[in-house]
PDB file of C-alpha atoms in Angstrom:
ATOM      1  CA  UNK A   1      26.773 -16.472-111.540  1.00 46.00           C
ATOM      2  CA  UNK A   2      23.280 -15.828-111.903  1.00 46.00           C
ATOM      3  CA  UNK A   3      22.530 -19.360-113.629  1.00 46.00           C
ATOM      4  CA  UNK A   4      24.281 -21.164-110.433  1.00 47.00           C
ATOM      5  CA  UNK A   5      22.460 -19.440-107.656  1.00 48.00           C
ATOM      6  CA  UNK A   6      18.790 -20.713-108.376  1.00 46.00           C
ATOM      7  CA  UNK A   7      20.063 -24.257-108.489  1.00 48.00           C
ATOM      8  CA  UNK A   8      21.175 -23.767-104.577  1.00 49.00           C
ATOM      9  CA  UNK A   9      18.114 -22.221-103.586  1.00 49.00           C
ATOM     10  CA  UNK A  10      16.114 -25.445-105.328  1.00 46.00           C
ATOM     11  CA  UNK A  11      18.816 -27.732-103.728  1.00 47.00           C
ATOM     12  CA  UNK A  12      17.634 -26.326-100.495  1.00 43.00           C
ATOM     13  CA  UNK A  13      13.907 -26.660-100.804  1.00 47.00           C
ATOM     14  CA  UNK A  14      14.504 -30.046-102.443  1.00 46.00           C
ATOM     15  CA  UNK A  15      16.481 -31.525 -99.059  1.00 48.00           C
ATOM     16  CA  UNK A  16      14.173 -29.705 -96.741  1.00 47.00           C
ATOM     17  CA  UNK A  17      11.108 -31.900 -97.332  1.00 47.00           C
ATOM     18  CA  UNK A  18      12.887 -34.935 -97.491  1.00 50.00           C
ATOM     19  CA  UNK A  19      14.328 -34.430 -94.018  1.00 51.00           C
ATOM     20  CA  UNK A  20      11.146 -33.606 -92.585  1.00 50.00           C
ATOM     21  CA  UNK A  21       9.474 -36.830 -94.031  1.00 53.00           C
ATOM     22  CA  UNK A  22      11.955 -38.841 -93.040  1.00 53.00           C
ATOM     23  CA  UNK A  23      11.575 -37.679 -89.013  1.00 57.00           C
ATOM     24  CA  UNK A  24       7.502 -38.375 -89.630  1.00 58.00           C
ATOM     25  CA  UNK A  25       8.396 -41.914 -90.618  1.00 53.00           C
ATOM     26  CA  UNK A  26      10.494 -42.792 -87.809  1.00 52.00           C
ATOM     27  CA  UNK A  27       7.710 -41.826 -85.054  1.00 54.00           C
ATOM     28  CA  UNK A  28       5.664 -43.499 -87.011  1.00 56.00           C
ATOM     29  CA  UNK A  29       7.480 -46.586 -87.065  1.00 55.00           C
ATOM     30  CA  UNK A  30       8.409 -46.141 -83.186  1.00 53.00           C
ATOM     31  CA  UNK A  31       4.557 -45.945 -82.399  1.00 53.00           C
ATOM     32  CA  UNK A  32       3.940 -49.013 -84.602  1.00 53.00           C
ATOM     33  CA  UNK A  33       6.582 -50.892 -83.013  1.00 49.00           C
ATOM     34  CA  UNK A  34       5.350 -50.253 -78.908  1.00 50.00           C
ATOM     35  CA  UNK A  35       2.836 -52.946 -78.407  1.00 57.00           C
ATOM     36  CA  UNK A  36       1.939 -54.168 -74.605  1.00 54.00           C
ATOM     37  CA  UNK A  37       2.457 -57.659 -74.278  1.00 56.00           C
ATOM     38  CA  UNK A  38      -0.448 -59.576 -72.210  1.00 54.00           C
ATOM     39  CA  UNK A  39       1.939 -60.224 -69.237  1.00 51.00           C
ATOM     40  CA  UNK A  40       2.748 -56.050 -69.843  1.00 53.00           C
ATOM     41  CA  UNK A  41      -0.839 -55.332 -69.195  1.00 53.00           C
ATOM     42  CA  UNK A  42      -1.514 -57.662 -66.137  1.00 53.00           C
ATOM     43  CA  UNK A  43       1.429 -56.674 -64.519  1.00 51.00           C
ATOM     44  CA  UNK A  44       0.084 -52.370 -65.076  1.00 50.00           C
ATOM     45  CA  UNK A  45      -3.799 -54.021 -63.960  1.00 50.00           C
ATOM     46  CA  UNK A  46      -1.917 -55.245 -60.972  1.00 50.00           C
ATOM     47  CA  UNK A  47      -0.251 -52.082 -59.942  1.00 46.00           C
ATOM     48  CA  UNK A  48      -3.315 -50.102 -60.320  1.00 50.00           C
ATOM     49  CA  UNK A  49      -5.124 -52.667 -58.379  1.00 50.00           C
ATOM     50  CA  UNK A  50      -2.384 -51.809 -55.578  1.00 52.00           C
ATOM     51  CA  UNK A  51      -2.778 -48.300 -55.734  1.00 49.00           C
ATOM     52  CA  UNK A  52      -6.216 -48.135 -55.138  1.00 52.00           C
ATOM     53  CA  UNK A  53      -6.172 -50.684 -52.334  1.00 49.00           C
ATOM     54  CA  UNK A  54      -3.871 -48.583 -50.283  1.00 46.00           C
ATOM     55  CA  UNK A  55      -6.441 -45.971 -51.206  1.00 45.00           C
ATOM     56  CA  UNK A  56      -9.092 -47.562 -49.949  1.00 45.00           C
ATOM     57  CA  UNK A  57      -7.378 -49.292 -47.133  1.00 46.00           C
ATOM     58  CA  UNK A  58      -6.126 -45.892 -45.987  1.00 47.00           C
ATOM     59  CA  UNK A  59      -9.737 -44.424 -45.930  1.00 50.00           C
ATOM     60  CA  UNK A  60     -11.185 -47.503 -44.046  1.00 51.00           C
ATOM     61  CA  UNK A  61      -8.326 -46.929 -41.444  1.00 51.00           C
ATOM     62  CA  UNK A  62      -8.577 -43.128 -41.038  1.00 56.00           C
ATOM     63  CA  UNK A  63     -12.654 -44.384 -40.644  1.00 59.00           C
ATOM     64  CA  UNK A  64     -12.274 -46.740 -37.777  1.00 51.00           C
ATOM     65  CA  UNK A  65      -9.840 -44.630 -36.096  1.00 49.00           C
ATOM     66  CA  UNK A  66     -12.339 -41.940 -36.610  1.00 55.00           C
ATOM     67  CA  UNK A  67     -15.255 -44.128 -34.874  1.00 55.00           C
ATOM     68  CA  UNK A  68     -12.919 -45.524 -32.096  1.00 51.00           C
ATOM     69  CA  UNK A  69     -12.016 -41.756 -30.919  1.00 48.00           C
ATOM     70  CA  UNK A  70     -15.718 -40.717 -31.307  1.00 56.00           C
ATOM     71  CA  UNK A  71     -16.685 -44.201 -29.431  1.00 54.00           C
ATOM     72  CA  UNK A  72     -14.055 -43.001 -26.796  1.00 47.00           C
ATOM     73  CA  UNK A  73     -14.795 -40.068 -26.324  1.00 50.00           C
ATOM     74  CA  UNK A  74     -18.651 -40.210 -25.890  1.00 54.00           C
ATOM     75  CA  UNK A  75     -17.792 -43.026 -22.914  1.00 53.00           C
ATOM     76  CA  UNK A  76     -15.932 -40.583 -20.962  1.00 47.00           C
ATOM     77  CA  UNK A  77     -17.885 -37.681 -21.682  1.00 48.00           C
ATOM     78  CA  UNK A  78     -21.468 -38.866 -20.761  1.00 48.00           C
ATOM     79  CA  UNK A  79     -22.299 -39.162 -24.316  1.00 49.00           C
ATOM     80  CA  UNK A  80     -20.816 -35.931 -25.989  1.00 47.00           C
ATOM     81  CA  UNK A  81     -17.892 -34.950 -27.302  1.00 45.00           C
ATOM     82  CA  UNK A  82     -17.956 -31.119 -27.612  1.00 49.00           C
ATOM     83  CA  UNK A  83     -17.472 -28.132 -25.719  1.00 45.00           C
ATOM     84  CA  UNK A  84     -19.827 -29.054 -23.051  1.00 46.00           C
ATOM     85  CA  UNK A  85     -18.100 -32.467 -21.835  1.00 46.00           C
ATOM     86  CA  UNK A  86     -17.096 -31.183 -18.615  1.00 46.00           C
ATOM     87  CA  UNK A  87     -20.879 -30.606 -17.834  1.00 46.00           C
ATOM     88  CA  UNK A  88     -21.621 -33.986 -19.110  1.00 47.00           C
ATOM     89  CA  UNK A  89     -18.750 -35.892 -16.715  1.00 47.00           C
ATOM     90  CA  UNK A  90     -20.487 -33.807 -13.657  1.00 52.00           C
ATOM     91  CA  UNK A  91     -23.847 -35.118 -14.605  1.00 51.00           C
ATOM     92  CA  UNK A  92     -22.662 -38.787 -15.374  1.00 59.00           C
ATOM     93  CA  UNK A  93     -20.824 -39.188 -12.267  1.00 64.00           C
ATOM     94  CA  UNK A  94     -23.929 -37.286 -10.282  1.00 68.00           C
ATOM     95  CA  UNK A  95     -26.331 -40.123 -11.407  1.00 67.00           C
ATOM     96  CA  UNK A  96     -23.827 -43.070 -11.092  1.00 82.00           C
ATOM     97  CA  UNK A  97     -23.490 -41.755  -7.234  1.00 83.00           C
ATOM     98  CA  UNK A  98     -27.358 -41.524  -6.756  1.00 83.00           C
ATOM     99  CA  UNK A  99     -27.958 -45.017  -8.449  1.00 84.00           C
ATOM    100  CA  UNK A 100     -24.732 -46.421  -6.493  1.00 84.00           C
ATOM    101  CA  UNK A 101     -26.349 -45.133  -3.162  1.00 85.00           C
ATOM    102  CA  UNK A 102     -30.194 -46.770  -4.344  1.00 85.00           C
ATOM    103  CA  UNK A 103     -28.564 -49.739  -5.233  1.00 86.00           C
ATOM    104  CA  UNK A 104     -27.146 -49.679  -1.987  1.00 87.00           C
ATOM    105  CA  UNK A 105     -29.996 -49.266   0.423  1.00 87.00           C
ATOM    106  CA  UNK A 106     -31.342 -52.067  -1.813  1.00 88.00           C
ATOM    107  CA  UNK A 107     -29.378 -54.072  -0.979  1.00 89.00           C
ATOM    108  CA  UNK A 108     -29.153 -53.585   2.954  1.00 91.00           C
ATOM    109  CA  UNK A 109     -33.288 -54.077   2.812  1.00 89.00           C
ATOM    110  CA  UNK A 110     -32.344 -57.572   1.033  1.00 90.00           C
ATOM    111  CA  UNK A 111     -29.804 -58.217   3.446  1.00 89.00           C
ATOM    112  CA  UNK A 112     -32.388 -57.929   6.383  1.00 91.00           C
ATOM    113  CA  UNK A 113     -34.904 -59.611   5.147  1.00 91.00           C
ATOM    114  CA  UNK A 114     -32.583 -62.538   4.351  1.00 91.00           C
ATOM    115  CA  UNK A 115     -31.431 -62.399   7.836  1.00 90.00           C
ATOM    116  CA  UNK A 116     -34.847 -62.435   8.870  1.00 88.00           C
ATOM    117  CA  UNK A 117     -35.952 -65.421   7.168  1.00 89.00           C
ATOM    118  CA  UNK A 118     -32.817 -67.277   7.993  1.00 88.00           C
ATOM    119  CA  UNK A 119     -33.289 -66.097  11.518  1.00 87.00           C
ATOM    120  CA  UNK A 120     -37.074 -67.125  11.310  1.00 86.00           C
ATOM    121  CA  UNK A 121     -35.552 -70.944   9.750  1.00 87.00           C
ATOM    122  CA  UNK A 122     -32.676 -71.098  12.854  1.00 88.00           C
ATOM    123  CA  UNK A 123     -35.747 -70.777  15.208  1.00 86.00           C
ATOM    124  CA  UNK A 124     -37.708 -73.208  13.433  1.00 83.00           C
ATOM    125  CA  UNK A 125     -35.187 -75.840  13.132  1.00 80.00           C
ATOM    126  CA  UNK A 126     -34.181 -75.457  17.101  1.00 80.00           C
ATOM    127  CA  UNK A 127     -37.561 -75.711  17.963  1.00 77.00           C
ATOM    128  CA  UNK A 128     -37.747 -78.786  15.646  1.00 77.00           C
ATOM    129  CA  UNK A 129     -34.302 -80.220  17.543  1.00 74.00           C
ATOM    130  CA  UNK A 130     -35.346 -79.179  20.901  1.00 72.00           C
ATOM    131  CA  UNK A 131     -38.717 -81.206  20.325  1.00 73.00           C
ATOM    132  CA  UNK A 132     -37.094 -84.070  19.378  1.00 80.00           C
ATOM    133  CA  UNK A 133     -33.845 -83.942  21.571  1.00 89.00           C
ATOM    134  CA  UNK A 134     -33.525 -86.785  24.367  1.00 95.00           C
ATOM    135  CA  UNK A 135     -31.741 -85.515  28.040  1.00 96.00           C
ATOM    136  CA  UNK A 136     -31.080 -87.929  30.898  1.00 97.00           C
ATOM    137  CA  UNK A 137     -33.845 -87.499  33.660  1.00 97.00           C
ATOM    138  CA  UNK A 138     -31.941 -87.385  36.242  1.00 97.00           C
ATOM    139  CA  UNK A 139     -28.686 -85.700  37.484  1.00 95.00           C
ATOM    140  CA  UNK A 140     -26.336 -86.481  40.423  1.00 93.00           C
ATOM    141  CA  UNK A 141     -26.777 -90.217  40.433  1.00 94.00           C
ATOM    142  CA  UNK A 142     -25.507 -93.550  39.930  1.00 95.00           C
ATOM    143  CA  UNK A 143     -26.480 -96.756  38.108  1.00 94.00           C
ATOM    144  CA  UNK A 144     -27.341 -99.330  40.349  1.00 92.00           C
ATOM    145  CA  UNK A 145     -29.368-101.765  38.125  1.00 91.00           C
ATOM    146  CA  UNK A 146     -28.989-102.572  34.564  1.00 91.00           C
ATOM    147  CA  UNK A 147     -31.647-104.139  32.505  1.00 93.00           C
ATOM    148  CA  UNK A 148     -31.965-107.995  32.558  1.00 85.00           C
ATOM    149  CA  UNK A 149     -30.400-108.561  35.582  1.00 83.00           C
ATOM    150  CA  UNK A 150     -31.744-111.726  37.711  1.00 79.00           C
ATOM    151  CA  UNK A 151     -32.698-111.187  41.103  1.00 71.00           C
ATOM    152  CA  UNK A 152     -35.754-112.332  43.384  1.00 66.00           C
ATOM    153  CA  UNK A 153     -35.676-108.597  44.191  1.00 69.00           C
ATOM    154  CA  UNK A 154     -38.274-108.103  41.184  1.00 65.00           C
ATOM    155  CA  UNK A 155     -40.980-110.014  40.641  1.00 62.00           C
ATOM    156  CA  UNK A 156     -40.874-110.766  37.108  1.00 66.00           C
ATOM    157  CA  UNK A 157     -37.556-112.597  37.832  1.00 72.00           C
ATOM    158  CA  UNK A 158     -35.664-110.078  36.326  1.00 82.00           C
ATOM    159  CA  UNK A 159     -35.060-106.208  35.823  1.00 88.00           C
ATOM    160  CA  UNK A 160     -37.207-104.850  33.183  1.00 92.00           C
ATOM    161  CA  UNK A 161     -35.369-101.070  33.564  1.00 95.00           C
ATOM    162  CA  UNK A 162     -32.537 -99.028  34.687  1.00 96.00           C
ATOM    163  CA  UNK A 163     -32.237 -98.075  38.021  1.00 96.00           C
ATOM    164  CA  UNK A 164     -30.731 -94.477  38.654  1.00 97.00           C
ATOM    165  CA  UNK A 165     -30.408 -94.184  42.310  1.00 96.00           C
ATOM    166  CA  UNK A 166     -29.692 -90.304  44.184  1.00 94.00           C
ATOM    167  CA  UNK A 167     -30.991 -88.435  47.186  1.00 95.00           C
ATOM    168  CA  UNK A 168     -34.820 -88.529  47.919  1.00 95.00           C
ATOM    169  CA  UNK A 169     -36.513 -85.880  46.283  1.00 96.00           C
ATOM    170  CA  UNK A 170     -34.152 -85.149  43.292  1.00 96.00           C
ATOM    171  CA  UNK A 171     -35.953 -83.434  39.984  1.00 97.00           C
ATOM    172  CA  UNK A 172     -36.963 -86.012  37.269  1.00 98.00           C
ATOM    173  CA  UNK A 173     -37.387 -84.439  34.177  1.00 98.00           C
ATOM    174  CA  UNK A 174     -39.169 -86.108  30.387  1.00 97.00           C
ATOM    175  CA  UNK A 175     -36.284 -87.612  28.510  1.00 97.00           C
ATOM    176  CA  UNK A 176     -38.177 -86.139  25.350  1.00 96.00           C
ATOM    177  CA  UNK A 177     -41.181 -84.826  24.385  1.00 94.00           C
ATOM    178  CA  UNK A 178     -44.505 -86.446  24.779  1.00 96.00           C
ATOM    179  CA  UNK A 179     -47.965 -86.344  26.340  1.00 98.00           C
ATOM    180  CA  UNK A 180     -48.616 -87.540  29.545  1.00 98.00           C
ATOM    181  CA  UNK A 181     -50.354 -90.725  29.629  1.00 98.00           C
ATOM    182  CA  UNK A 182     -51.136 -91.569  33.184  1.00 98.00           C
ATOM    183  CA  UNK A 183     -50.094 -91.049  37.199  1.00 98.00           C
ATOM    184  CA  UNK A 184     -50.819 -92.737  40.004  1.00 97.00           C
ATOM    185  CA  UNK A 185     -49.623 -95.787  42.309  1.00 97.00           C
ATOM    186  CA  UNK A 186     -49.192 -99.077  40.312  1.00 95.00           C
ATOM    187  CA  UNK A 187     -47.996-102.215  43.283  1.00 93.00           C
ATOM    188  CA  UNK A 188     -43.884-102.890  43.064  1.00 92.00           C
ATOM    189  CA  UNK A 189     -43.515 -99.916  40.148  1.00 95.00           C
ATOM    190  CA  UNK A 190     -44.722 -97.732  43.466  1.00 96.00           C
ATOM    191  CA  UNK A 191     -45.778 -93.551  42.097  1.00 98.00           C
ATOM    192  CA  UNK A 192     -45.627 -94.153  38.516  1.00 98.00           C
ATOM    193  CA  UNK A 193     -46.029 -91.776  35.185  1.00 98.00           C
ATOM    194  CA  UNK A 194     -46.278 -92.825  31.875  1.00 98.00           C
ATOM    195  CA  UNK A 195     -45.455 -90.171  28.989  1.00 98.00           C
ATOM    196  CA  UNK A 196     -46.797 -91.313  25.388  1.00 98.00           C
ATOM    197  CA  UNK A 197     -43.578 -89.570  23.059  1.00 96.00           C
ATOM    198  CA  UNK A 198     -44.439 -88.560  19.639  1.00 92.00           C
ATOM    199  CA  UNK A 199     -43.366 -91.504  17.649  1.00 93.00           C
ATOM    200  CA  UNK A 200     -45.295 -93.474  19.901  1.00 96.00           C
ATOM    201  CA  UNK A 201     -42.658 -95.082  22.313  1.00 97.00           C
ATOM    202  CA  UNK A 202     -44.195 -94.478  25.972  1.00 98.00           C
ATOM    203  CA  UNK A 203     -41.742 -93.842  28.966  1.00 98.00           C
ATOM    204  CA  UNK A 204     -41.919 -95.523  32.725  1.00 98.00           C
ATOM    205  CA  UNK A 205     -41.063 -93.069  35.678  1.00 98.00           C
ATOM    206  CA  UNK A 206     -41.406 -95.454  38.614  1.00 97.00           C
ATOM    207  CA  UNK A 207     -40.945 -95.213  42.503  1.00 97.00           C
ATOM    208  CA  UNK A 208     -41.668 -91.449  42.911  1.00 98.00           C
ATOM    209  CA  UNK A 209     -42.119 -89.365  46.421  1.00 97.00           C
ATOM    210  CA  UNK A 210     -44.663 -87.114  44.380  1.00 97.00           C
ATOM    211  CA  UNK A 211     -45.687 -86.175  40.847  1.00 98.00           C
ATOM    212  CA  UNK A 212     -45.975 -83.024  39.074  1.00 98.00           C
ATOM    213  CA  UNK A 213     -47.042 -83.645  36.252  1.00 97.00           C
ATOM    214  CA  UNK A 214     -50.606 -84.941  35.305  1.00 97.00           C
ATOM    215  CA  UNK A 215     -52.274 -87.023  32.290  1.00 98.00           C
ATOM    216  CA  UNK A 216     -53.134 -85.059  29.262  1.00 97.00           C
ATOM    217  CA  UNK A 217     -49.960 -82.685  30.005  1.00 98.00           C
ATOM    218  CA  UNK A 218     -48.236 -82.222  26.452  1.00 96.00           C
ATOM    219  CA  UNK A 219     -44.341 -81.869  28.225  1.00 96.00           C
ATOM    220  CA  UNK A 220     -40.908 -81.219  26.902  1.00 93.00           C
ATOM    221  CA  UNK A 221     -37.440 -82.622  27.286  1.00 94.00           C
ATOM    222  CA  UNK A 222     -36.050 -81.499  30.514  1.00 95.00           C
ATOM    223  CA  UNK A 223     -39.283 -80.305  31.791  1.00 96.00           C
ATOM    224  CA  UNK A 224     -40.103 -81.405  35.436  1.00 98.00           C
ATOM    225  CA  UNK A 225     -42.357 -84.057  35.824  1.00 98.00           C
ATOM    226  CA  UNK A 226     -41.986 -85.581  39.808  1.00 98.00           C
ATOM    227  CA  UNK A 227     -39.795 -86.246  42.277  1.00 98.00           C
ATOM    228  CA  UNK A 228     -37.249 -89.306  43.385  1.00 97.00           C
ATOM    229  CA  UNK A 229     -38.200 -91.612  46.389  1.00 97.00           C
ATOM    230  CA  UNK A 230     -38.949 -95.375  47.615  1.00 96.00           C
ATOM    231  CA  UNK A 231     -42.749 -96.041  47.098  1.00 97.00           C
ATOM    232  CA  UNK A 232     -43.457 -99.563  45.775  1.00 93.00           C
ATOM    233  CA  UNK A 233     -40.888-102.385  45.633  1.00 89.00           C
ATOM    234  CA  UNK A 234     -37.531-100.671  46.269  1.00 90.00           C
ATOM    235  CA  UNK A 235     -34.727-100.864  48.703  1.00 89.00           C
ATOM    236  CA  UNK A 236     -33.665 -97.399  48.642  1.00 93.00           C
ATOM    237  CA  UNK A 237     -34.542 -93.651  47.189  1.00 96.00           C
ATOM    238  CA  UNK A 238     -34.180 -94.244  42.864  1.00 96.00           C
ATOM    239  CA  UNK A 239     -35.970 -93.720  39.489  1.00 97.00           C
ATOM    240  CA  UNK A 240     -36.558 -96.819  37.828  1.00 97.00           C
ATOM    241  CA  UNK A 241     -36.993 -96.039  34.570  1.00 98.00           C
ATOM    242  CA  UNK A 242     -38.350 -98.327  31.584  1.00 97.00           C
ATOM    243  CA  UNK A 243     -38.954 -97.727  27.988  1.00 98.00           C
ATOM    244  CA  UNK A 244     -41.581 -99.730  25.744  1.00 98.00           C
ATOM    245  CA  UNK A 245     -41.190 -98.563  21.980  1.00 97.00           C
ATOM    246  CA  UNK A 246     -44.453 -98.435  20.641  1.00 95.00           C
ATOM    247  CA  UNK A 247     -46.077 -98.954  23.980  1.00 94.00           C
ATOM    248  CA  UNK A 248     -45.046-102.872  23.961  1.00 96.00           C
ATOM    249  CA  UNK A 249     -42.214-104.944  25.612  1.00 95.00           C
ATOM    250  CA  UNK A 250     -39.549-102.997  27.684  1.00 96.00           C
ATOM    251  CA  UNK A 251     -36.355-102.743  25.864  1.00 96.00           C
ATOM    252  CA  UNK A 252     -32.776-101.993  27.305  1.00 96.00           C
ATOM    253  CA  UNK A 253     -33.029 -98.272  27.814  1.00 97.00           C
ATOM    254  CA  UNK A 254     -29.330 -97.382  27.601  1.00 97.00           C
ATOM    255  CA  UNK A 255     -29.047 -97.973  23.754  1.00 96.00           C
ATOM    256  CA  UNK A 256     -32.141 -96.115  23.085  1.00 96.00           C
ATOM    257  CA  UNK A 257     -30.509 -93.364  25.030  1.00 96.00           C
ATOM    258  CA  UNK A 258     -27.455 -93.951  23.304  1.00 95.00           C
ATOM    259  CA  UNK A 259     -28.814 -93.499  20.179  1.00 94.00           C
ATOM    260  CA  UNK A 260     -31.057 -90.341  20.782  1.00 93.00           C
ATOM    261  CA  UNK A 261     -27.345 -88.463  22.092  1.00 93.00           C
ATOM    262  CA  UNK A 262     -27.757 -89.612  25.821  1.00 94.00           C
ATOM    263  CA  UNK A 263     -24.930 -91.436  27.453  1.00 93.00           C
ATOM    264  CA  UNK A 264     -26.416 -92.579  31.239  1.00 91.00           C
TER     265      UNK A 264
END
């Protein structure tokens, strides 16, 4: 018995090694045998590419949300965001109100003087208008000669005018705006006054009771110049009126009239 019983104890020691060896070789062959393929490693590059863009792509978020709120909050605040907003709302809204009510009396200042100037312009312009505006110069009569009519009545053999006929003392008036040329008693034209316009064209007021009016007089349209009646070569109480553009040969003084907004 003694003889068998060292033979199991070096049995034992004998197996013992050669299982632990044999566990060491098998790692080692497992490690030996794990080896990343290329398309291994581009695929774990790719997923800690990923990783770290969702990183990165949550920080530049969380950063813009971060500005926008700050942004936000600064434009309703008056430029702060802390504890003392509500001061900085009283003072924002204070100085928009006084620059709102500057900007307003600003404007109302503008607003005059623009109505000033375009009130100034209005004048202007009717002054302008009224100076060269043409009236009839007479009222309350009828036509009882038209121009180039024959008759042995005048003594050029025909009528060189347009003969307004009315009661004896009626109001003639400048047809437009002028300078008085001359008054006085001409033969057949009988009390006659001659006013130079500006553009040159001079006017005949013939057979007048009286004149008012005299030579040098600058006048205006409708102002009062004599009065209707029979002197010279007439039949009956009229204004003869003729009107030589450029101070040459009479012309038919209805489309003249016509065309300066007078309709005899």
């Amino acid at each position: 018995m003694s003889s068998s019983a060292p033979k199991r104890r070096l049995d034992v020691r004998q197996q013992t090694p050669q299982r632990s060896s044999g566990r060491r070789a098998a790692s080692r062959r497992r490690r030996r045998s794990f080896r990343p393929t290329p398309a291994m490693a581009g695929a774990f590059a790719l997923v800690i590419a990923g990783i770290g863009s969702s990183v990165a792509s949550s920080h530049t978020d969380r950063d813009v949300l971060s500005a926008n709120y700050q942004t936000i909050s600064a434009n309703y605040t008056g430029g702060g965001g802390d504890a003392g907003a509500g001061a900085a709302v009283d003072v924002s809204r204070n100085f928009d109100r006084d620059l709102l009510e500057k900007q307003a009396k600003e404007q109302v200042a503008q607003r005059a003087v623009a109505l000033k100037s375009l009130q100034k312009k209005t004048q202007q312009r009717a002054d302008e208008l009224k100076k060269n505006q043409w009236v009839l110069p007479v009222t309350g009569y009828r036509l009882s000669a038209g121009f180039g009519a024959r008759s042995s009545l005048w003594s050029s053999g025909y009528h060189t005018g347009l003969d307004m006929s009315g009661p004896s003392g009626s109001t003639i008036v400048s047809v437009a705006a002028g300078t008085v040329k001359s008054t006085g008693y001409e033969g057949s034209y009988g009390n006659r006054t001659i006013i130079t316009l500006l553009d040159g064209t001079e006017v005949w007021y013939c057979h007048q009771s009286r004149f008012a009016a005299s030579p040098g007089d600058k006048v205006d349209p409708g102002q009062v110049i004599g009065y209707t009646g029979s002197t010279g070569n007439t039949t009956g109480p009229h204004l003869h009126i003729e009107i030589h553009p450029g101070g040459g040969d009479a012309v038919d003084p209805v489309p003249v009239l016509q065309q300066h907004g007078v309709n005899p």
